[in-house]
Every structure is written in structure tokens, then in C-alpha cells.
Amino acid sequence: MNEYDGQRIEDILVLNGFTKEENPLNADVVIFYTCNIREKAVHKLESTVGMIKSPKTKVIAVGGCVAQAENDNIFKRIPRVNLSFGPSTYHRLPEYLNDLLSNKKKKIIDLNNYRLEKFDIVKRRRKITTSAYVAIQEGCDNFCTYCVVPYTRGREYSRPVIDIITEVKYLVSNGAKEIVLGGQNVNSYHGEAPYITIGSNRRTWRIEELIKAIASIDGIKRLRYLTSHPKDFTIDLMKVHNEVPSLVPFVHIPVQSGSDRILKLMNRNHTAKEYLDKLKMFRDICPDIQFSSDFIVGFPSETEEDFNDTLTLVEKAKYTLSFYFKYSMRPNTPAANMPNQVDEKIKDERLSKLINALLKDQVYYNNKLVGKTQEILITKKGKKENQYIGKNIYMQSVIINSDENIIDQFKTVLIESADENCVFGRLLS
Ligand code: 5AD
Ligand code: SF4
């Protein structure tokens, strides 16, 4: 979501007469758009601001979740910052920057919630990519005890169906072929319905209905949604995967831990068995479905036994791809005050054990692709000359060689070999 916000900020500024400067040391304005989910990101912000030592810099802005969480304190913590803006205010940046650049104001802070206004303005995009992210909801009401999101992104807000459909139609008619419906917890989407069905007084649509309506728009090749919360994942949504051919058979459903005791302390509202039963049900309904997940190791009071429960869950769940983190204490979250915080060294040990367990399945799924022909959306340049990196429907990274720049195109690729992190293919067309 931060990447999406960053692109919208660039669009808004360029549409309002600003130009993009690649080298921050030559810029009048340097904007840091930040994540507050783990402490490391905040430290990175402090050290990176320190590197901006240029007489040209007139405005240093900090936006996003760190700004929201730090409030006034940001100006004390990093005195060179003169603009601080929350995640629901960035559409007002042109006005704030002009006020600062013309010396009308010396410092500005805006942490308000202008979501309706923001989504209305960010509809305007400068350049449309083949894969386009569309925010369908923002914020979270789940209050997992380790997480800052409900405090920084705020409470759940679902955009009206009609706004989302209009935006998707506009994106598709301007070249987008993959639509990613995004939000912190998309399964609890409940946006204002475009019409009310006779005999029903329901005034909101669920994600199942939204996906079906979007899939009927001509020109969409791939449709994805993320992130999902296990407790809100319904059988109806699983069934939609069989009804909608463009909906990819790949879902990100973070579990965080395999220990029921830790899941309870995390306030996740489900047990390990309930989670695994959902994956099984999903596989029964939709046999080619694959999953990815997020994990946190070293949550307060996590014992060796709790951690082993996570390893057992990993063995049973069989993920194509995973993201893993050491628990990071976030100020003002309930978990920060829990007793028995886990030692960093133990977190490191558990993280490396977990990575080994997850890689086993990742290697299996990567090798399974060898010999297959797949459609790959090329997303970026690789490290070596003529090398490009793309994603298949399961978000596995595919590396191919090409003499031409093929970024942002769908290509047919024969997969020839694989390792634990990616697969290697040959361009067919
Ligand atoms: N420490 C470590 N990881 C966290 N996440 C959220 N909060 C924390 C935290 N305090 C992880 C979760 C979530 C992902 C987006 O970030 O795994 O699913
Ligand atoms: Fe944070 Fe996700 Fe939990 Fe919401 S569901 S509080 S965003 S971890």
C-alpha cells in the first residue's frame, strides 16, 4: 500500500506542476513516505534524513505511518523535518509544499482523516502500468496486539463499489491488464452497493460481489486481492475462485504463528486448526489454489514449544511463498507491555530455523514449474545485462534474458530450471 501511496504522491505532484528529480541532493523537496510496522523502518528514516546534506533542500517531508504515530514529536526527533503528513492527507501536498517553498509557513503538520477527498483526487493517474493496484479499503479494526496499523492507518473504511468500478474501467481502458484489489483486510470489505436488489435491504456489497462485478469488465487478464485475514475468509469467497477465470489461484493468508496460545495473545481470533481447516477446505473447492503467508517469530513469551507448533503448521500448510519477521516492539500496542519479551538472539535462531522450513516448500514449488510454459508479467530489470524479472500467477519470481526492454509486458516463457528463490525461463514469445 505504501508503494501505491508513493506513486499517487508522484502523480499528484507532477500533475500540479512539480518535476521529479532522481537525485535527492538536487531536489528542493525531499519526501520520505514511511512504514511504522517494525522499528527498523523508523531507524532507517532517521539515518537516511541525515544523508540529505545539500544547500538546495528547502523542504524535508515525512509522510505515512511514522508521521501519524509520532505526531508533533517528529519535529523534535528529526528537527530538519518541516512537513509531516498522515496517510490520509497526501492529496493536499501541492498546497502544503507551495506554502513552505514561498515561506508563507515555516512548518506544517496534517494528520487528519480526509479519506473520501483523498480517494476522489488520487483517481487521476499520469501513467498506467500493466499491473495496477486499486485500493478497495483502508485501515483495520482487528487490533492484533503487536500491530500499529489500526492506530496509524485508522479504522476500516471501504470505498463505494461504484468508485472502484469506475476506477478499474478507467485503468483497463488505458492499458492495465492485471488488477490488484488492495487493502489491509480486504475480506471485511463492505462498500456502499451501487444498487439495492429487490427483496433485499442490504446496502453494502461484500468482496465476493465486488470481484464478480470487476471480473465482468472486458480486458482484465488477471485479478488478485490482498491482504486476507483468516477469520474473515468465507467459503463463498473460495467458491468465487472457481467461478471467475481471471481470479488467480493464489491467496495471501497470513497466519503469524502456529501456537494457539500465541495466536490468542496476538488477538488473531482463530486457532491453528481452524486456519489449517480453511486451507484444506479451499484446496477441496479449488484444487490448484496455492498460498502465501506472513510469520512473526519471538512474540512476547513465545516458548520453544510454541515455536515448534509454528514449524508443524508450516509443514502442514505448504506455502508457495512466505514473508517472515522478528517480533518488533511497537510503542503503545498491547504486546509492548506483555511480560517475557524474547531475547534478540533467540529470535534470530528461530527466524533462521523458520526460513529453512519455509524454503523446503518454496524449492518444491519452484521445481514443480520446470518444463512448464507460463505467462509471465515482466516487472523489472534483473541484476545482469539483458536480464529481466517477472511474476507468474503464483507470484513466483521468473528470470529471463531478452535483448529488448520487455518491462510491463506479458510474455510466454518456458521454465528451464529453478533454485530456492526463483525460477529461470526462456522467452518463447
Ligand atoms: N513486529 C513484527 N512483524 C510485524 N508485522 C506487523 N506488526 C509487526 C510487529 N510489531 C508483520 C505481520 C503482518 C505484516 C504486514 O507485518 O506479519 O502480517
Ligand atoms: Fe495489523 Fe493485519 Fe492485524 Fe490489522 S489484521 S491489526 S493490519 S496484522
Short mmCIF file of C-alpha atoms and ligand atoms in Angstrom, two decimals:
data_model
loop_
_atom_site.label_atom_id
_atom_site.label_comp_id
_atom_site.label_asym_id
_atom_site.label_seq_id
_atom_site.Cartn_x
_atom_site.Cartn_y
_atom_site.Cartn_z
CA MET A 1 0.00 0.00 0.00
CA ASN A 2 2.90 2.34 0.65
CA GLU A 3 4.15 1.78 -2.88
CA TYR A 4 0.70 2.66 -4.17
CA ASP A 5 0.61 5.80 -2.00
CA GLY A 6 4.10 6.74 -3.22
CA GLN A 7 3.02 6.51 -6.86
CA ARG A 8 -0.11 8.56 -6.14
CA ILE A 9 2.03 11.24 -4.44
CA GLU A 10 4.27 11.40 -7.51
CA ASP A 11 1.20 11.67 -9.78
CA ILE A 12 -0.39 14.44 -7.70
CA LEU A 13 2.79 16.50 -7.58
CA VAL A 14 3.61 16.14 -11.29
CA LEU A 15 0.00 16.94 -12.25
CA ASN A 16 0.36 20.10 -10.16
CA GLY A 17 3.47 21.39 -11.89
CA PHE A 18 6.29 19.81 -9.85
CA THR A 19 9.01 17.84 -11.65
CA LYS A 20 10.62 14.65 -10.44
CA GLU A 21 14.33 14.82 -9.55
CA GLU A 22 16.08 11.45 -9.38
CA ASN A 23 18.95 12.66 -7.19
CA PRO A 24 17.59 13.80 -3.80
CA LEU A 25 20.60 16.09 -3.34
CA ASN A 26 19.44 18.21 -6.31
CA ALA A 27 15.84 18.47 -5.15
CA ASP A 28 14.09 21.39 -3.44
CA VAL A 29 11.76 18.97 -1.72
CA VAL A 30 12.59 15.52 -0.35
CA ILE A 31 9.65 13.39 0.74
CA PHE A 32 10.00 10.28 2.87
CA TYR A 33 6.92 8.11 2.78
CA THR A 34 7.19 5.79 5.74
CA CYS A 35 6.16 2.49 7.27
CA ASN A 36 5.91 2.13 11.03
CA ILE A 37 5.20 -1.59 11.21
CA ARG A 38 8.63 -2.52 12.54
CA GLU A 39 11.15 -0.41 14.44
CA LYS A 40 13.85 -0.90 11.78
CA ALA A 41 11.95 1.30 9.33
CA VAL A 42 11.93 4.22 11.79
CA HIS A 43 15.68 3.95 12.37
CA LYS A 44 16.27 3.80 8.63
CA LEU A 45 14.29 7.03 8.25
CA GLU A 46 16.45 8.85 10.82
CA SER A 47 19.72 7.75 9.20
CA THR A 48 18.51 8.49 5.66
CA VAL A 49 17.33 12.01 6.53
CA GLY A 50 20.83 12.55 7.93
CA MET A 51 22.28 11.82 4.48
CA ILE A 52 20.39 14.72 2.84
CA LYS A 53 23.08 17.37 3.29
CA SER A 54 22.51 19.77 0.42
CA PRO A 55 22.03 23.58 0.48
CA LYS A 56 19.32 23.11 -2.18
CA THR A 57 16.95 21.26 0.15
CA LYS A 58 14.14 23.58 1.25
CA VAL A 59 11.58 21.04 2.45
CA ILE A 60 12.07 17.69 4.16
CA ALA A 61 8.69 15.99 4.46
CA VAL A 62 7.84 12.83 6.38
CA GLY A 63 4.57 11.19 5.43
CA GLY A 64 2.68 7.99 6.15
CA CYS A 65 2.52 5.90 9.28
CA VAL A 66 5.63 7.18 11.09
CA ALA A 67 4.28 10.73 10.75
CA GLN A 68 0.89 9.60 12.08
CA ALA A 69 2.39 7.71 15.03
CA GLU A 70 4.95 10.33 16.02
CA ASN A 71 2.61 13.34 15.87
CA ASP A 72 4.39 16.60 16.94
CA ASN A 73 7.28 14.56 18.23
CA ILE A 74 8.60 14.09 14.68
CA PHE A 75 9.87 17.70 14.69
CA LYS A 76 11.81 17.03 17.92
CA ARG A 77 13.05 13.63 16.83
CA ILE A 78 14.26 14.87 13.42
CA PRO A 79 14.47 18.70 13.66
CA ARG A 80 15.17 19.17 9.93
CA VAL A 81 11.69 17.92 9.06
CA ASN A 82 9.35 20.85 8.24
CA LEU A 83 6.34 18.95 6.88
CA SER A 84 4.62 15.98 8.45
CA PHE A 85 1.54 14.40 6.84
CA GLY A 86 -0.54 11.32 7.64
CA PRO A 87 -1.59 8.59 5.15
CA SER A 88 -4.99 10.23 4.53
CA THR A 89 -3.76 13.72 3.67
CA TYR A 90 -1.22 13.38 0.84
CA HIS A 91 -3.57 14.73 -1.83
CA ARG A 92 -3.06 18.14 -0.17
CA LEU A 93 0.72 18.10 -0.66
CA PRO A 94 0.84 20.64 -3.54
CA GLU A 95 -0.78 23.28 -1.31
CA TYR A 96 1.47 22.46 1.68
CA LEU A 97 4.65 22.44 -0.40
CA ASN A 98 3.79 25.74 -2.07
CA ASP A 99 3.19 27.32 1.36
CA LEU A 100 6.58 26.15 2.59
CA LEU A 101 8.51 26.96 -0.60
CA SER A 102 7.09 30.50 -0.67
CA ASN A 103 7.90 30.92 3.05
CA LYS A 104 4.23 31.56 3.81
CA LYS A 105 4.60 28.90 6.50
CA LYS A 106 7.63 27.51 8.35
CA LYS A 107 6.30 24.13 9.50
CA ILE A 108 3.15 22.17 8.63
CA ILE A 109 1.61 19.08 10.22
CA ASP A 110 -1.60 17.43 9.00
CA LEU A 111 -2.68 14.09 10.42
CA ASN A 112 -6.39 14.39 9.61
CA ASN A 113 -8.57 11.76 8.02
CA TYR A 114 -9.68 13.04 4.60
CA ARG A 115 -10.23 9.61 3.03
CA LEU A 116 -13.22 10.47 0.82
CA GLU A 117 -11.46 13.52 -0.56
CA LYS A 118 -8.19 11.63 -0.99
CA PHE A 119 -9.63 8.71 -2.95
CA ASP A 120 -11.52 11.15 -5.15
CA ILE A 121 -8.34 13.00 -6.06
CA VAL A 122 -6.00 10.01 -6.45
CA LYS A 123 -8.22 8.60 -9.23
CA ARG A 124 -6.23 10.79 -11.63
CA ARG A 125 -3.14 8.92 -12.74
CA ARG A 126 -0.36 10.01 -15.03
CA LYS A 127 0.87 6.71 -16.32
CA ILE A 128 -0.93 3.41 -16.16
CA THR A 129 1.06 0.19 -15.75
CA THR A 130 0.03 -3.29 -16.93
CA SER A 131 -0.41 -4.29 -13.30
CA ALA A 132 -2.45 -1.69 -11.43
CA TYR A 133 -3.19 -1.62 -7.71
CA VAL A 134 -6.60 -0.32 -6.69
CA ALA A 135 -7.27 0.38 -3.02
CA ILE A 136 -10.71 -1.02 -2.12
CA GLN A 137 -10.47 -0.45 1.60
CA GLU A 138 -8.07 1.09 4.05
CA GLY A 139 -7.44 0.68 7.75
CA CYS A 140 -8.10 -2.18 10.12
CA ASP A 141 -10.38 -2.94 13.07
CA ASN A 142 -8.70 -6.17 14.11
CA PHE A 143 -6.29 -4.77 16.67
CA CYS A 144 -3.78 -7.61 16.64
CA THR A 145 -1.84 -6.87 19.81
CA TYR A 146 1.53 -6.39 18.07
CA CYS A 147 0.33 -4.13 15.24
CA VAL A 148 0.30 -0.35 14.76
CA VAL A 149 -1.92 -0.33 11.66
CA PRO A 150 -5.28 0.28 13.40
CA TYR A 151 -3.70 3.33 15.07
CA THR A 152 -1.80 4.72 12.08
CA ARG A 153 -3.98 3.83 9.05
CA GLY A 154 -7.05 4.15 11.24
CA ARG A 155 -10.33 2.25 11.40
CA GLU A 156 -11.66 0.25 8.46
CA TYR A 157 -13.10 2.23 5.58
CA SER A 158 -14.47 0.59 2.41
CA ARG A 159 -14.71 2.61 -0.80
CA PRO A 160 -18.11 2.59 -2.55
CA VAL A 161 -18.46 -0.09 -5.27
CA ILE A 162 -19.22 2.46 -7.97
CA ASP A 163 -15.99 4.39 -7.31
CA ILE A 164 -13.91 1.23 -7.53
CA ILE A 165 -15.59 0.03 -10.73
CA THR A 166 -15.18 3.44 -12.38
CA GLU A 167 -11.50 3.45 -11.46
CA VAL A 168 -10.93 -0.11 -12.75
CA LYS A 169 -12.71 0.68 -16.04
CA TYR A 170 -10.52 3.74 -16.49
CA LEU A 171 -7.34 1.75 -15.75
CA VAL A 172 -8.27 -1.11 -18.08
CA SER A 173 -9.26 1.18 -20.94
CA ASN A 174 -5.81 2.80 -20.59
CA GLY A 175 -3.77 -0.41 -20.72
CA ALA A 176 -3.94 -2.15 -17.32
CA LYS A 177 -4.38 -5.92 -17.65
CA GLU A 178 -3.75 -7.09 -14.10
CA ILE A 179 -5.82 -5.54 -11.32
CA VAL A 180 -4.75 -5.95 -7.70
CA LEU A 181 -7.53 -5.13 -5.24
CA GLY A 182 -5.76 -3.99 -2.11
CA GLY A 183 -6.26 -3.06 1.50
CA GLN A 184 -5.14 -4.06 4.99
CA ASN A 185 -8.03 -6.50 5.41
CA VAL A 186 -9.91 -6.93 2.13
CA ASN A 187 -12.09 -9.81 3.37
CA SER A 188 -14.04 -7.49 5.58
CA TYR A 189 -14.80 -5.17 2.64
CA HIS A 190 -18.32 -3.73 2.97
CA GLY A 191 -18.59 -0.92 0.44
CA GLU A 192 -21.72 1.00 -0.44
CA ALA A 193 -23.72 -1.02 -3.03
CA PRO A 194 -24.27 0.51 -6.49
CA TYR A 195 -27.94 -0.52 -6.31
CA ILE A 196 -30.21 -2.40 -3.92
CA THR A 197 -31.54 -5.76 -5.08
CA ILE A 198 -35.33 -6.20 -4.97
CA GLY A 199 -36.30 -8.15 -1.88
CA SER A 200 -33.10 -7.28 -0.01
CA ASN A 201 -32.39 -4.31 2.18
CA ARG A 202 -28.64 -4.88 2.25
CA ARG A 203 -26.94 -1.62 1.38
CA THR A 204 -23.38 -2.87 1.15
CA TRP A 205 -21.53 -5.38 -1.04
CA ARG A 206 -19.02 -7.94 0.14
CA ILE A 207 -15.74 -8.67 -1.62
CA GLU A 208 -17.25 -11.71 -3.37
CA GLU A 209 -19.78 -9.49 -5.16
CA LEU A 210 -17.21 -6.82 -5.92
CA ILE A 211 -14.81 -9.35 -7.51
CA LYS A 212 -17.56 -10.77 -9.76
CA ALA A 213 -18.58 -7.29 -10.92
CA ILE A 214 -14.99 -6.27 -11.64
CA ALA A 215 -14.21 -9.54 -13.46
CA SER A 216 -17.00 -8.78 -15.93
CA ILE A 217 -15.11 -5.70 -17.18
CA ASP A 218 -13.62 -6.57 -20.58
CA GLY A 219 -9.83 -6.63 -20.85
CA ILE A 220 -8.81 -7.92 -17.40
CA LYS A 221 -6.39 -10.81 -17.72
CA ARG A 222 -5.52 -11.29 -14.06
CA LEU A 223 -7.30 -10.31 -10.89
CA ARG A 224 -5.78 -10.55 -7.39
CA TYR A 225 -6.69 -9.34 -3.91
CA LEU A 226 -4.64 -8.87 -0.76
CA THR A 227 -4.33 -8.99 2.26
CA SER A 228 -6.76 -11.51 3.73
CA HIS A 229 -7.45 -12.25 7.38
CA PRO A 230 -8.03 -15.98 8.07
CA LYS A 231 -11.00 -15.37 10.37
CA ASP A 232 -12.89 -13.40 7.68
CA PHE A 233 -12.18 -15.81 4.82
CA THR A 234 -15.53 -17.26 3.71
CA ILE A 235 -16.50 -20.38 1.73
CA ASP A 236 -18.30 -18.03 -0.65
CA LEU A 237 -15.01 -16.30 -1.47
CA MET A 238 -13.31 -19.66 -2.02
CA LYS A 239 -16.08 -20.57 -4.49
CA VAL A 240 -15.59 -17.32 -6.42
CA HIS A 241 -12.18 -18.68 -7.45
CA ASN A 242 -13.96 -21.40 -9.42
CA GLU A 243 -16.47 -19.01 -10.96
CA VAL A 244 -14.11 -16.25 -12.10
CA PRO A 245 -11.42 -17.43 -14.57
CA SER A 246 -9.32 -14.25 -14.29
CA LEU A 247 -9.06 -14.56 -10.48
CA VAL A 248 -5.62 -16.09 -9.85
CA PRO A 249 -5.48 -19.34 -7.81
CA PHE A 250 -3.14 -17.76 -5.29
CA VAL A 251 -4.04 -16.12 -1.99
CA HIS A 252 -2.00 -14.42 0.73
CA ILE A 253 -3.45 -15.51 4.10
CA PRO A 254 -1.07 -14.57 6.93
CA VAL A 255 -1.10 -16.91 9.93
CA GLN A 256 1.70 -15.28 12.04
CA SER A 257 2.08 -18.28 14.42
CA GLY A 258 1.14 -21.95 14.71
CA SER A 259 0.68 -21.88 18.50
CA ASP A 260 -2.87 -21.47 19.80
CA ARG A 261 -1.57 -19.80 22.96
CA ILE A 262 0.37 -17.19 20.94
CA LEU A 263 -2.48 -16.69 18.45
CA LYS A 264 -4.72 -15.89 21.42
CA LEU A 265 -2.21 -13.44 22.87
CA MET A 266 -1.94 -11.88 19.41
CA ASN A 267 -5.75 -11.49 19.31
CA ARG A 268 -5.96 -13.23 15.96
CA ASN A 269 -9.35 -14.82 16.73
CA HIS A 270 -8.67 -18.27 15.30
CA THR A 271 -6.74 -21.41 16.23
CA ALA A 272 -4.06 -23.20 14.19
CA LYS A 273 -6.53 -26.00 13.42
CA GLU A 274 -9.22 -23.58 12.24
CA TYR A 275 -6.66 -21.97 9.93
CA LEU A 276 -5.44 -25.29 8.51
CA ASP A 277 -9.04 -26.47 8.08
CA LYS A 278 -9.72 -23.37 5.97
CA LEU A 279 -6.72 -24.10 3.74
CA LYS A 280 -7.93 -27.69 3.34
CA MET A 281 -11.45 -26.58 2.53
CA PHE A 282 -10.04 -24.14 -0.02
CA ARG A 283 -7.94 -26.89 -1.65
CA ASP A 284 -11.01 -29.18 -1.78
CA ILE A 285 -13.05 -26.45 -3.50
CA CYS A 286 -10.29 -25.21 -5.77
CA PRO A 287 -7.58 -27.89 -6.28
CA ASP A 288 -4.99 -25.65 -7.97
CA ILE A 289 -5.04 -22.97 -5.24
CA GLN A 290 -1.70 -22.04 -3.62
CA PHE A 291 -0.98 -19.90 -0.56
CA SER A 292 1.50 -17.46 0.90
CA SER A 293 1.73 -16.25 4.49
CA ASP A 294 3.39 -13.88 6.97
CA PHE A 295 5.07 -15.06 10.19
CA ILE A 296 6.25 -13.37 13.35
CA VAL A 297 8.85 -15.16 15.50
CA GLY A 298 9.68 -14.23 19.08
CA PHE A 299 6.32 -12.73 20.07
CA PRO A 300 6.40 -11.98 23.86
CA SER A 301 6.50 -15.21 25.92
CA GLU A 302 6.89 -17.46 22.85
CA THR A 303 8.47 -20.71 24.10
CA GLU A 304 10.39 -23.36 22.16
CA GLU A 305 7.20 -25.42 22.24
CA ASP A 306 5.14 -22.55 20.74
CA PHE A 307 7.75 -22.07 18.04
CA ASN A 308 7.74 -25.79 17.24
CA ASP A 309 3.97 -25.51 16.74
CA THR A 310 4.73 -22.90 14.05
CA LEU A 311 7.15 -25.31 12.35
CA THR A 312 4.48 -28.04 12.48
CA LEU A 313 1.94 -25.69 10.90
CA VAL A 314 4.41 -24.79 8.14
CA GLU A 315 4.88 -28.47 7.36
CA LYS A 316 1.13 -28.97 7.05
CA ALA A 317 0.20 -25.75 5.24
CA LYS A 318 2.70 -26.00 2.35
CA TYR A 319 3.25 -22.42 1.21
CA THR A 320 4.49 -21.39 -2.22
CA LEU A 321 5.94 -18.19 -0.78
CA SER A 322 6.30 -16.59 2.66
CA PHE A 323 7.32 -13.44 4.47
CA TYR A 324 8.85 -13.70 7.94
CA PHE A 325 9.71 -11.18 10.62
CA LYS A 326 11.21 -11.00 14.10
CA TYR A 327 8.70 -9.51 16.52
CA SER A 328 9.36 -5.79 16.81
CA MET A 329 8.05 -3.97 19.88
CA ARG A 330 5.84 -1.06 18.80
CA PRO A 331 5.10 1.70 21.31
CA ASN A 332 1.52 1.85 22.62
CA THR A 333 0.48 -1.57 21.32
CA PRO A 334 -0.73 -4.11 23.95
CA ALA A 335 2.10 -6.58 23.15
CA ALA A 336 4.73 -3.97 24.01
CA ASN A 337 3.70 -4.24 27.67
CA MET A 338 3.45 -8.03 27.78
CA PRO A 339 5.85 -9.84 30.12
CA ASN A 340 8.65 -12.18 28.96
CA GLN A 341 9.84 -10.33 25.87
CA VAL A 342 12.02 -12.71 23.88
CA ASP A 343 15.78 -12.25 23.60
CA GLU A 344 17.03 -11.00 20.17
CA LYS A 345 19.45 -13.95 19.90
CA ILE A 346 16.60 -16.43 20.31
CA LYS A 347 14.54 -14.52 17.74
CA ASP A 348 17.47 -14.79 15.29
CA GLU A 349 17.79 -18.54 15.86
CA ARG A 350 14.07 -19.12 15.40
CA LEU A 351 13.95 -16.96 12.30
CA SER A 352 16.70 -18.96 10.58
CA LYS A 353 15.01 -22.27 11.52
CA LEU A 354 11.72 -20.97 10.15
CA ILE A 355 13.35 -19.80 6.90
CA ASN A 356 14.84 -23.27 6.39
CA ALA A 357 11.45 -24.89 6.88
CA LEU A 358 9.72 -22.47 4.51
CA LEU A 359 12.41 -22.81 1.85
CA LYS A 360 11.80 -26.56 1.60
CA ASP A 361 8.31 -25.94 0.23
CA GLN A 362 9.44 -22.97 -1.84
CA VAL A 363 12.06 -25.16 -3.58
CA TYR A 364 9.42 -27.84 -4.15
CA TYR A 365 7.00 -25.38 -5.79
CA ASN A 366 9.76 -23.71 -7.82
CA ASN A 367 10.99 -27.10 -9.15
CA LYS A 368 7.44 -28.15 -9.99
CA LEU A 369 7.41 -25.42 -12.67
CA VAL A 370 10.38 -26.79 -14.63
CA GLY A 371 9.30 -27.87 -18.13
CA LYS A 372 6.08 -25.83 -17.97
CA THR A 373 5.13 -22.94 -20.24
CA GLN A 374 3.79 -19.94 -18.34
CA GLU A 375 2.59 -16.42 -18.92
CA ILE A 376 4.84 -14.04 -17.03
CA LEU A 377 4.27 -10.37 -16.34
CA ILE A 378 7.71 -8.76 -16.58
CA THR A 379 8.07 -6.28 -13.75
CA LYS A 380 11.71 -5.14 -13.60
CA LYS A 381 15.28 -5.37 -14.84
CA GLY A 382 17.47 -8.13 -13.37
CA LYS A 383 21.00 -7.67 -11.97
CA LYS A 384 22.82 -8.93 -15.07
CA GLU A 385 22.76 -7.33 -18.50
CA ASN A 386 19.74 -8.33 -20.63
CA GLN A 387 18.16 -9.98 -17.59
CA TYR A 388 14.52 -9.33 -16.68
CA ILE A 389 12.42 -10.45 -13.73
CA GLY A 390 8.71 -11.21 -13.87
CA LYS A 391 5.96 -12.86 -11.85
CA ASN A 392 3.74 -15.81 -12.65
CA ILE A 393 0.21 -16.20 -11.32
CA TYR A 394 1.62 -17.59 -8.05
CA MET A 395 3.88 -14.53 -7.59
CA GLN A 396 6.97 -16.71 -8.06
CA SER A 397 9.88 -14.74 -9.49
CA VAL A 398 10.92 -15.78 -13.01
CA ILE A 399 14.24 -14.67 -14.52
CA ILE A 400 14.64 -14.49 -18.30
CA ASN A 401 17.01 -12.97 -20.85
CA SER A 402 15.89 -10.59 -23.56
CA ASP A 403 17.68 -8.22 -25.95
CA GLU A 404 14.72 -5.86 -25.94
CA ASN A 405 13.25 -4.00 -22.97
CA ILE A 406 10.17 -6.09 -22.10
CA ILE A 407 9.22 -4.46 -18.80
CA ASP A 408 5.47 -4.21 -18.20
CA GLN A 409 4.60 -6.85 -20.83
CA PHE A 410 3.05 -10.31 -20.56
CA LYS A 411 5.40 -12.90 -22.11
CA THR A 412 5.15 -16.62 -22.75
CA VAL A 413 8.09 -18.32 -21.06
CA LEU A 414 9.35 -21.93 -20.89
CA ILE A 415 10.66 -22.65 -17.38
CA GLU A 416 14.02 -24.41 -17.66
CA SER A 417 15.45 -24.56 -14.12
CA ALA A 418 14.80 -23.46 -10.54
CA ASP A 419 16.50 -22.72 -7.24
CA GLU A 420 15.10 -21.88 -3.80
CA ASN A 421 14.35 -18.22 -4.54
CA CYS A 422 13.40 -18.09 -8.20
CA VAL A 423 12.98 -19.95 -11.47
CA PHE A 424 14.78 -19.39 -14.78
CA GLY A 425 12.99 -19.38 -18.12
CA ARG A 426 13.39 -18.91 -21.86
CA LEU A 427 11.33 -16.40 -23.79
CA LEU A 428 9.03 -18.11 -26.31
CA SER A 429 7.00 -15.11 -27.48
N1 5AD B 1 6.65 -6.99 14.53
C1 5AD B 1 6.98 -7.82 13.51
N2 5AD B 1 6.18 -8.01 12.44
C2 5AD B 1 5.01 -7.35 12.39
N3 5AD B 1 4.02 -7.34 11.48
C3 5AD B 1 3.07 -6.48 11.90
N4 5AD B 1 3.42 -5.91 13.07
C4 5AD B 1 4.63 -6.45 13.41
C5 5AD B 1 5.49 -6.29 14.52
N5 5AD B 1 5.20 -5.46 15.54
C6 5AD B 1 4.03 -8.20 10.28
C7 5AD B 1 2.86 -9.19 10.27
C8 5AD B 1 1.96 -8.64 9.21
C9 5AD B 1 2.96 -7.99 8.26
C10 5AD B 1 2.39 -6.98 7.33
O1 5AD B 1 3.89 -7.39 9.13
O2 5AD B 1 3.36 -10.45 9.90
O3 5AD B 1 1.17 -9.63 8.57
FE1 SF4 B 2 -2.34 -5.34 11.73
FE2 SF4 B 2 -3.16 -7.10 9.82
FE3 SF4 B 2 -3.78 -7.50 12.44
FE4 SF4 B 2 -4.94 -5.49 11.06
S1 SF4 B 2 -5.16 -7.74 10.67
S2 SF4 B 2 -4.11 -5.35 13.15
S3 SF4 B 2 -3.25 -4.83 9.73
S4 SF4 B 2 -1.72 -7.53 11.49
#
